[in-house]
Amino acid sequence: MANVSPTRGDMTGHPDASEMRDRYARVLGGRDVALVDGPVFLLGLYCAASPWIVHYTTSQPALVTHNLIMGIAIGLLALGFTRAPERMYGLSWAMCALGVWMIISPWIVGESPDAGVVWNNIIIGALAVVLGLVCAGTAAKASPRP
């Protein structure tokens, strides 16, 4: 009977093995990124669901749509940070910008928002700024030095 099982050679002899190991270590950066990606995704999820959690769907319809779109954007950034960290961590500063926008948006997008709506967006925005700075710090630490 013929041996049909695939045989694989040793990967250590591959000419690109050391380069692949170095790139893998650089991208993962000690895998600190996993500690940031999860909270960023959860923040985006909460931001998208917050109009229904805080119950301002009828009093602030413009902010409902706004927070839903911003939550989806934050969640997509988190998925990008997880899927392609080497490319996406350059967008860490965009996360900070989204946070600042979330802080000021109740007065720009909303119509005379009450304290609950304002505090909700301020907390989401502050967390987004902090997590964006952590992402930027992780990116700076993981980026290769010349």
GROMACS .gro file of N, CA and C in nm:
model
  438
    1MET      N    1   0.083  -0.117   0.000
    1MET     CA    2   0.000   0.000   0.000
    1MET      C    3   0.089   0.124   0.000
    2ALA      N    4   0.049   0.223  -0.077
    2ALA     CA    5   0.129   0.345  -0.091
    2ALA      C    6   0.112   0.435   0.030
    3ASN      N    7   0.216   0.503   0.063
    3ASN     CA    8   0.212   0.599   0.172
    3ASN      C    9   0.159   0.732   0.116
    4VAL      N   10   0.035   0.767   0.150
    4VAL     CA   11  -0.027   0.889   0.098
    4VAL      C   12  -0.029   1.002   0.200
    5SER      N   13   0.026   0.981   0.317
    5SER     CA   14   0.026   1.087   0.417
    5SER      C   15   0.126   1.194   0.376
    6PRO      N   16   0.086   1.319   0.394
    6PRO     CA   17   0.176   1.427   0.353
    6PRO      C   18   0.299   1.431   0.444
    7THR      N   19   0.411   1.449   0.384
    7THR     CA   20   0.534   1.464   0.462
    7THR      C   21   0.577   1.609   0.454
    8ARG      N   22   0.614   1.659   0.565
    8ARG     CA   23   0.656   1.798   0.570
    8ARG      C   24   0.799   1.803   0.620
    9GLY      N   25   0.873   1.887   0.558
    9GLY     CA   26   1.011   1.904   0.599
    9GLY      C   27   1.019   1.992   0.722
   10ASP      N   28   1.135   2.001   0.775
   10ASP     CA   29   1.157   2.085   0.891
   10ASP      C   30   1.157   2.231   0.849
   11MET      N   31   1.081   2.314   0.919
   11MET     CA   32   1.066   2.455   0.884
   11MET      C   33   1.191   2.535   0.917
   12THR      N   34   1.277   2.484   1.003
   12THR     CA   35   1.395   2.561   1.042
   12THR      C   36   1.491   2.582   0.925
   13GLY      N   37   1.485   2.495   0.826
   13GLY     CA   38   1.571   2.509   0.710
   13GLY      C   39   1.519   2.605   0.606
   14HIS      N   40   1.399   2.655   0.624
   14HIS     CA   41   1.340   2.748   0.527
   14HIS      C   42   1.418   2.879   0.526
   15PRO      N   43   1.446   2.935   0.410
   15PRO     CA   44   1.527   3.057   0.404
   15PRO      C   45   1.463   3.179   0.472
   16ASP      N   46   1.331   3.181   0.481
   16ASP     CA   47   1.264   3.297   0.541
   16ASP      C   48   1.220   3.273   0.685
   17ALA      N   49   1.263   3.165   0.746
   17ALA     CA   50   1.215   3.129   0.880
   17ALA      C   51   1.251   3.235   0.983
   18SER      N   52   1.373   3.284   0.982
   18SER     CA   53   1.412   3.383   1.084
   18SER      C   54   1.337   3.514   1.062
   19GLU      N   55   1.318   3.554   0.936
   19GLU     CA   56   1.243   3.676   0.908
   19GLU      C   57   1.097   3.661   0.953
   20MET      N   58   1.036   3.544   0.930
   20MET     CA   59   0.898   3.522   0.972
   20MET      C   60   0.887   3.526   1.124
   21ARG      N   61   0.984   3.467   1.195
   21ARG     CA   62   0.983   3.470   1.341
   21ARG      C   63   0.994   3.613   1.393
   22ASP      N   64   1.084   3.691   1.333
   22ASP     CA   65   1.101   3.830   1.376
   22ASP      C   66   0.975   3.912   1.351
   23ARG      N   67   0.913   3.892   1.236
   23ARG     CA   68   0.790   3.965   1.205
   23ARG      C   69   0.677   3.925   1.299
   24TYR      N   70   0.664   3.798   1.326
   24TYR     CA   71   0.561   3.749   1.416
   24TYR      C   72   0.579   3.810   1.556
   25ALA      N   73   0.703   3.812   1.605
   25ALA     CA   74   0.730   3.870   1.736
   25ALA      C   75   0.702   4.020   1.736
   26ARG      N   76   0.736   4.089   1.627
   26ARG     CA   77   0.714   4.233   1.619
   26ARG      C   78   0.566   4.265   1.616
   27VAL      N   79   0.489   4.189   1.539
   27VAL     CA   80   0.346   4.215   1.528
   27VAL      C   81   0.275   4.191   1.660
   28LEU      N   82   0.309   4.083   1.723
   28LEU     CA   83   0.243   4.053   1.849
   28LEU      C   84   0.292   4.142   1.962
   29GLY      N   85   0.415   4.185   1.955
   29GLY     CA   86   0.466   4.276   2.057
   29GLY      C   87   0.446   4.223   2.197
   30GLY      N   88   0.467   4.097   2.219
   30GLY     CA   89   0.442   4.039   2.350
   30GLY      C   90   0.295   4.011   2.373
   31ARG      N   91   0.214   4.031   2.275
   31ARG     CA   92   0.068   4.013   2.276
   31ARG      C   93  -0.001   4.103   2.377
   32ASP      N   94   0.055   4.224   2.397
   32ASP     CA   95  -0.014   4.325   2.477
   32ASP      C   96  -0.138   4.374   2.405
   33VAL      N   97  -0.140   4.357   2.273
   33VAL     CA   98  -0.253   4.407   2.195
   33VAL      C   99  -0.383   4.340   2.234
   34ALA      N  100  -0.378   4.215   2.279
   34ALA     CA  101  -0.501   4.145   2.318
   34ALA      C  102  -0.564   4.211   2.439
   35LEU      N  103  -0.483   4.275   2.521
   35LEU     CA  104  -0.536   4.342   2.639
   35LEU      C  105  -0.608   4.471   2.603
   36VAL      N  106  -0.583   4.523   2.484
   36VAL     CA  107  -0.645   4.648   2.441
   36VAL      C  108  -0.763   4.622   2.348
   37ASP      N  109  -0.751   4.523   2.261
   37ASP     CA  110  -0.854   4.499   2.160
   37ASP      C  111  -0.990   4.466   2.220
   38GLY      N  112  -0.992   4.384   2.320
   38GLY     CA  113  -1.119   4.344   2.382
   38GLY      C  114  -1.195   4.462   2.441
   39PRO      N  115  -1.130   4.543   2.527
   39PRO     CA  116  -1.201   4.660   2.580
   39PRO      C  117  -1.245   4.759   2.473
   40VAL      N  118  -1.167   4.775   2.368
   40VAL     CA  119  -1.207   4.867   2.259
   40VAL      C  120  -1.332   4.813   2.192
   41PHE      N  121  -1.337   4.683   2.166
   41PHE     CA  122  -1.456   4.625   2.104
   41PHE      C  123  -1.577   4.639   2.195
   42LEU      N  124  -1.559   4.611   2.324
   42LEU     CA  125  -1.671   4.624   2.418
   42LEU      C  126  -1.718   4.769   2.429
   43LEU      N  127  -1.625   4.864   2.422
   43LEU     CA  128  -1.664   5.005   2.424
   43LEU      C  129  -1.749   5.038   2.301
   44GLY      N  130  -1.707   4.989   2.185
   44GLY     CA  131  -1.786   5.012   2.063
   44GLY      C  132  -1.923   4.949   2.072
   45LEU      N  133  -1.929   4.830   2.127
   45LEU     CA  134  -2.057   4.761   2.144
   45LEU      C  135  -2.148   4.839   2.238
   46TYR      N  136  -2.092   4.888   2.350
   46TYR     CA  137  -2.174   4.966   2.442
   46TYR      C  138  -2.218   5.098   2.379
   47CYS      N  139  -2.127   5.162   2.306
   47CYS     CA  140  -2.162   5.289   2.243
   47CYS      C  141  -2.278   5.271   2.146
   48ALA      N  142  -2.274   5.162   2.069
   48ALA     CA  143  -2.382   5.136   1.973
   48ALA      C  144  -2.514   5.106   2.044
   49ALA      N  145  -2.508   5.040   2.158
   49ALA     CA  146  -2.630   5.001   2.229
   49ALA      C  147  -2.673   5.103   2.334
   50SER      N  148  -2.590   5.202   2.364
   50SER     CA  149  -2.618   5.295   2.474
   50SER      C  150  -2.749   5.373   2.462
   51PRO      N  151  -2.796   5.411   2.343
   51PRO     CA  152  -2.925   5.482   2.340
   51PRO      C  153  -3.040   5.398   2.397
   52TRP      N  154  -3.032   5.268   2.380
   52TRP     CA  155  -3.137   5.181   2.432
   52TRP      C  156  -3.112   5.145   2.578
   53ILE      N  157  -2.987   5.147   2.620
   53ILE     CA  158  -2.954   5.117   2.760
   53ILE      C  159  -2.987   5.236   2.848
   54VAL      N  160  -2.954   5.356   2.803
   54VAL     CA  161  -2.979   5.478   2.881
   54VAL      C  162  -3.120   5.533   2.855
   55HIS      N  163  -3.189   5.480   2.757
   55HIS     CA  164  -3.328   5.516   2.724
   55HIS      C  165  -3.344   5.660   2.678
   56TYR      N  166  -3.273   5.696   2.573
   56TYR     CA  167  -3.298   5.827   2.514
   56TYR      C  168  -3.330   5.816   2.366
   57THR      N  169  -3.392   5.706   2.328
   57THR     CA  170  -3.426   5.686   2.187
   57THR      C  171  -3.535   5.783   2.140
   58THR      N  172  -3.627   5.821   2.225
   58THR     CA  173  -3.734   5.912   2.182
   58THR      C  174  -3.697   6.058   2.202
   59SER      N  175  -3.618   6.089   2.305
   59SER     CA  176  -3.585   6.229   2.332
   59SER      C  177  -3.471   6.282   2.247
   60GLN      N  178  -3.382   6.195   2.199
   60GLN     CA  179  -3.266   6.237   2.120
   60GLN      C  180  -3.248   6.147   1.998
   61PRO      N  181  -3.338   6.153   1.901
   61PRO     CA  182  -3.327   6.062   1.786
   61PRO      C  183  -3.199   6.081   1.704
   62ALA      N  184  -3.149   6.203   1.697
   62ALA     CA  185  -3.025   6.225   1.622
   62ALA      C  186  -2.906   6.159   1.691
   63LEU      N  187  -2.904   6.163   1.824
   63LEU     CA  188  -2.795   6.100   1.898
   63LEU      C  189  -2.804   5.948   1.894
   64VAL      N  190  -2.923   5.896   1.877
   64VAL     CA  191  -2.937   5.750   1.863
   64VAL      C  192  -2.861   5.702   1.740
   65THR      N  193  -2.888   5.765   1.628
   65THR     CA  194  -2.819   5.729   1.505
   65THR      C  195  -2.669   5.756   1.516
   66HIS      N  196  -2.634   5.868   1.575
   66HIS     CA  197  -2.495   5.905   1.592
   66HIS      C  198  -2.420   5.801   1.675
   67ASN      N  199  -2.474   5.766   1.791
   67ASN     CA  200  -2.405   5.670   1.877
   67ASN      C  201  -2.399   5.532   1.814
   68LEU      N  202  -2.500   5.494   1.740
   68LEU     CA  203  -2.498   5.366   1.671
   68LEU      C  204  -2.385   5.362   1.568
   69ILE      N  205  -2.373   5.467   1.488
   69ILE     CA  206  -2.267   5.473   1.387
   69ILE      C  207  -2.129   5.480   1.453
   70MET      N  208  -2.115   5.560   1.557
   70MET     CA  209  -1.986   5.571   1.626
   70MET      C  210  -1.949   5.439   1.694
   71GLY      N  211  -2.046   5.370   1.750
   71GLY     CA  212  -2.018   5.241   1.812
   71GLY      C  213  -1.972   5.138   1.709
   72ILE      N  214  -2.035   5.139   1.594
   72ILE     CA  215  -1.993   5.047   1.487
   72ILE      C  216  -1.852   5.082   1.441
   73ALA      N  217  -1.822   5.211   1.430
   73ALA     CA  218  -1.687   5.254   1.389
   73ALA      C  219  -1.581   5.211   1.490
   74ILE      N  220  -1.610   5.228   1.618
   74ILE     CA  221  -1.515   5.186   1.723
   74ILE      C  222  -1.499   5.035   1.722
   75GLY      N  223  -1.609   4.963   1.705
   75GLY     CA  224  -1.601   4.817   1.697
   75GLY      C  225  -1.520   4.769   1.577
   76LEU      N  226  -1.537   4.836   1.463
   76LEU     CA  227  -1.459   4.800   1.345
   76LEU      C  228  -1.310   4.829   1.364
   77LEU      N  229  -1.279   4.939   1.434
   77LEU     CA  230  -1.139   4.966   1.466
   77LEU      C  231  -1.082   4.854   1.552
   78ALA      N  232  -1.159   4.810   1.650
   78ALA     CA  233  -1.112   4.701   1.738
   78ALA      C  234  -1.090   4.573   1.659
   79LEU      N  235  -1.180   4.542   1.568
   79LEU     CA  236  -1.161   4.422   1.486
   79LEU      C  237  -1.039   4.437   1.396
   80GLY      N  238  -1.016   4.557   1.346
   80GLY     CA  239  -0.896   4.581   1.266
   80GLY      C  240  -0.770   4.569   1.348
   81PHE      N  241  -0.774   4.619   1.474
   81PHE     CA  242  -0.658   4.606   1.562
   81PHE      C  243  -0.627   4.459   1.587
   82THR      N  244  -0.730   4.376   1.595
   82THR     CA  245  -0.709   4.234   1.620
   82THR      C  246  -0.663   4.163   1.494
   83ARG      N  247  -0.725   4.193   1.382
   83ARG     CA  248  -0.699   4.120   1.258
   83ARG      C  249  -0.565   4.157   1.194
   84ALA      N  250  -0.534   4.285   1.189
   84ALA     CA  251  -0.410   4.330   1.125
   84ALA      C  252  -0.343   4.436   1.211
   85PRO      N  253  -0.289   4.397   1.327
   85PRO     CA  254  -0.236   4.499   1.419
   85PRO      C  255  -0.122   4.581   1.361
   86GLU      N  256  -0.040   4.521   1.278
   86GLU     CA  257   0.074   4.595   1.223
   86GLU      C  258   0.028   4.713   1.137
   87ARG      N  259  -0.082   4.695   1.065
   87ARG     CA  260  -0.133   4.802   0.978
   87ARG      C  261  -0.227   4.896   1.052
   88MET      N  262  -0.307   4.842   1.142
   88MET     CA  263  -0.415   4.921   1.201
   88MET      C  264  -0.374   5.007   1.319
   89TYR      N  265  -0.265   4.974   1.387
   89TYR     CA  266  -0.231   5.054   1.504
   89TYR      C  267  -0.189   5.195   1.468
   90GLY      N  268  -0.168   5.222   1.341
   90GLY     CA  269  -0.147   5.360   1.298
   90GLY      C  270  -0.274   5.443   1.313
   91LEU      N  271  -0.388   5.375   1.321
   91LEU     CA  272  -0.516   5.445   1.339
   91LEU      C  273  -0.553   5.464   1.486
   92SER      N  274  -0.457   5.442   1.573
   92SER     CA  275  -0.484   5.461   1.716
   92SER      C  276  -0.523   5.605   1.747
   93TRP      N  277  -0.463   5.696   1.674
   93TRP     CA  278  -0.496   5.837   1.696
   93TRP      C  279  -0.637   5.868   1.648
   94ALA      N  280  -0.688   5.793   1.552
   94ALA     CA  281  -0.827   5.810   1.509
   94ALA      C  282  -0.921   5.771   1.623
   95MET      N  283  -0.881   5.673   1.701
   95MET     CA  284  -0.960   5.633   1.818
   95MET      C  285  -0.967   5.748   1.918
   96CYS      N  286  -0.857   5.819   1.937
   96CYS     CA  287  -0.856   5.935   2.025
   96CYS      C  288  -0.947   6.045   1.970
   97ALA      N  289  -0.942   6.066   1.840
   97ALA     CA  290  -1.028   6.168   1.778
   97ALA      C  291  -1.175   6.131   1.793
   98LEU      N  292  -1.208   6.003   1.778
   98LEU     CA  293  -1.346   5.959   1.799
   98LEU      C  294  -1.389   5.984   1.943
   99GLY      N  295  -1.298   5.964   2.036
   99GLY     CA  296  -1.329   5.989   2.177
   99GLY      C  297  -1.357   6.135   2.204
  100VAL      N  298  -1.276   6.223   2.149
  100VAL     CA  299  -1.299   6.367   2.167
  100VAL      C  300  -1.432   6.407   2.104
  101TRP      N  301  -1.461   6.352   1.986
  101TRP     CA  302  -1.588   6.383   1.922
  101TRP      C  303  -1.706   6.333   2.006
  102MET      N  304  -1.692   6.215   2.067
  102MET     CA  305  -1.801   6.163   2.151
  102MET      C  306  -1.826   6.255   2.270
  103ILE      N  307  -1.721   6.317   2.322
  103ILE     CA  308  -1.738   6.406   2.437
  103ILE      C  309  -1.817   6.531   2.399
  104ILE      N  310  -1.790   6.588   2.283
  104ILE     CA  311  -1.857   6.713   2.246
  104ILE      C  312  -1.985   6.693   2.165
  105SER      N  313  -2.009   6.571   2.120
  105SER     CA  314  -2.124   6.547   2.031
  105SER      C  315  -2.262   6.571   2.092
  106PRO      N  316  -2.285   6.552   2.222
  106PRO     CA  317  -2.422   6.577   2.270
  106PRO      C  318  -2.469   6.720   2.245
  107TRP      N  319  -2.379   6.815   2.249
  107TRP     CA  320  -2.417   6.955   2.229
  107TRP      C  321  -2.423   6.991   2.082
  108ILE      N  322  -2.352   6.918   1.997
  108ILE     CA  323  -2.351   6.950   1.855
  108ILE      C  324  -2.460   6.874   1.781
  109VAL      N  325  -2.472   6.743   1.810
  109VAL     CA  326  -2.569   6.659   1.740
  109VAL      C  327  -2.705   6.662   1.809
  110GLY      N  328  -2.702   6.661   1.942
  110GLY     CA  329  -2.826   6.653   2.018
  110GLY      C  330  -2.899   6.786   2.030
  111GLU      N  331  -3.020   6.776   2.081
  111GLU     CA  332  -3.104   6.894   2.105
  111GLU      C  333  -3.130   6.904   2.253
  112SER      N  334  -3.063   6.998   2.320
  112SER     CA  335  -3.071   7.018   2.466
  112SER      C  336  -3.070   6.884   2.540
  113PRO      N  337  -2.956   6.814   2.538
  113PRO     CA  338  -2.949   6.684   2.602
  113PRO      C  339  -2.955   6.695   2.754
  114ASP      N  340  -3.011   6.593   2.817
  114ASP     CA  341  -3.016   6.592   2.963
  114ASP      C  342  -2.885   6.535   3.019
  115ALA      N  343  -2.874   6.535   3.150
  115ALA     CA  344  -2.748   6.498   3.215
  115ALA      C  345  -2.709   6.353   3.187
  116GLY      N  346  -2.805   6.263   3.180
  116GLY     CA  347  -2.773   6.122   3.154
  116GLY      C  348  -2.710   6.101   3.017
  117VAL      N  349  -2.762   6.170   2.918
  117VAL     CA  350  -2.707   6.159   2.783
  117VAL      C  351  -2.567   6.218   2.778
  118VAL      N  352  -2.550   6.333   2.841
  118VAL     CA  353  -2.420   6.399   2.841
  118VAL      C  354  -2.316   6.313   2.911
  119TRP      N  355  -2.348   6.264   3.031
  119TRP     CA  356  -2.252   6.181   3.104
  119TRP      C  357  -2.222   6.051   3.031
  120ASN      N  358  -2.321   5.994   2.969
  120ASN     CA  359  -2.300   5.871   2.891
  120ASN      C  360  -2.195   5.894   2.782
  121ASN      N  361  -2.211   6.001   2.705
  121ASN     CA  362  -2.117   6.028   2.596
  121ASN      C  363  -1.981   6.074   2.648
  122ILE      N  364  -1.977   6.146   2.760
  122ILE     CA  365  -1.849   6.187   2.816
  122ILE      C  366  -1.769   6.065   2.862
  123ILE      N  367  -1.835   5.971   2.927
  123ILE     CA  368  -1.765   5.851   2.974
  123ILE      C  369  -1.718   5.767   2.856
  124ILE      N  370  -1.803   5.749   2.756
  124ILE     CA  371  -1.762   5.674   2.636
  124ILE      C  372  -1.645   5.744   2.570
  125GLY      N  373  -1.653   5.875   2.555
  125GLY     CA  374  -1.545   5.951   2.491
  125GLY      C  375  -1.415   5.944   2.568
  126ALA      N  376  -1.423   5.958   2.700
  126ALA     CA  377  -1.301   5.953   2.781
  126ALA      C  378  -1.236   5.815   2.773
  127LEU      N  379  -1.317   5.710   2.778
  127LEU     CA  380  -1.262   5.575   2.764
  127LEU      C  381  -1.201   5.554   2.626
  128ALA      N  382  -1.264   5.610   2.523
  128ALA     CA  383  -1.209   5.597   2.388
  128ALA      C  384  -1.075   5.669   2.376
  129VAL      N  385  -1.062   5.785   2.437
  129VAL     CA  386  -0.935   5.858   2.433
  129VAL      C  387  -0.827   5.778   2.507
  130VAL      N  388  -0.860   5.728   2.625
  130VAL     CA  389  -0.762   5.652   2.703
  130VAL      C  390  -0.721   5.525   2.628
  131LEU      N  391  -0.818   5.451   2.577
  131LEU     CA  392  -0.784   5.329   2.503
  131LEU      C  393  -0.709   5.360   2.373
  132GLY      N  394  -0.740   5.472   2.308
  132GLY     CA  395  -0.666   5.513   2.190
  132GLY      C  396  -0.521   5.544   2.223
  133LEU      N  397  -0.497   5.609   2.338
  133LEU     CA  398  -0.360   5.637   2.380
  133LEU      C  399  -0.286   5.507   2.414
  134VAL      N  400  -0.356   5.413   2.476
  134VAL     CA  401  -0.294   5.284   2.506
  134VAL      C  402  -0.260   5.211   2.376
  135CYS      N  403  -0.350   5.216   2.279
  135CYS     CA  404  -0.322   5.155   2.148
  135CYS      C  405  -0.203   5.222   2.082
  136ALA      N  406  -0.196   5.354   2.090
  136ALA     CA  407  -0.083   5.425   2.030
  136ALA      C  408   0.047   5.388   2.101
  137GLY      N  409   0.042   5.375   2.233
  137GLY     CA  410   0.160   5.333   2.307
  137GLY      C  411   0.203   5.193   2.270
  138THR      N  412   0.107   5.103   2.253
  138THR     CA  413   0.138   4.966   2.212
  138THR      C  414   0.198   4.965   2.072
  139ALA      N  415   0.144   5.049   1.985
  139ALA     CA  416   0.197   5.056   1.849
  139ALA      C  417   0.339   5.110   1.848
  140ALA      N  418   0.363   5.211   1.930
  140ALA     CA  419   0.498   5.270   1.934
  140ALA      C  420   0.598   5.169   1.989
  141LYS      N  421   0.555   5.090   2.086
  141LYS     CA  422   0.644   4.991   2.145
  141LYS      C  423   0.672   4.877   2.048
  142ALA      N  424   0.572   4.840   1.968
  142ALA     CA  425   0.587   4.726   1.876
  142ALA      C  426   0.650   4.763   1.744
  143SER      N  427   0.655   4.893   1.711
  143SER     CA  428   0.709   4.931   1.579
  143SER      C  429   0.861   4.912   1.577
  144PRO      N  430   0.913   4.872   1.463
  144PRO     CA  431   1.058   4.849   1.454
  144PRO      C  432   1.136   4.979   1.460
  145ARG      N  433   1.249   4.974   1.526
  145ARG     CA  434   1.337   5.090   1.538
  145ARG      C  435   1.438   5.091   1.424
  146PRO      N  436   1.467   5.209   1.369
  146PRO     CA  437   1.564   5.215   1.258
  146PRO      C  438   1.706   5.191   1.306
   0.00000   0.00000   0.00000
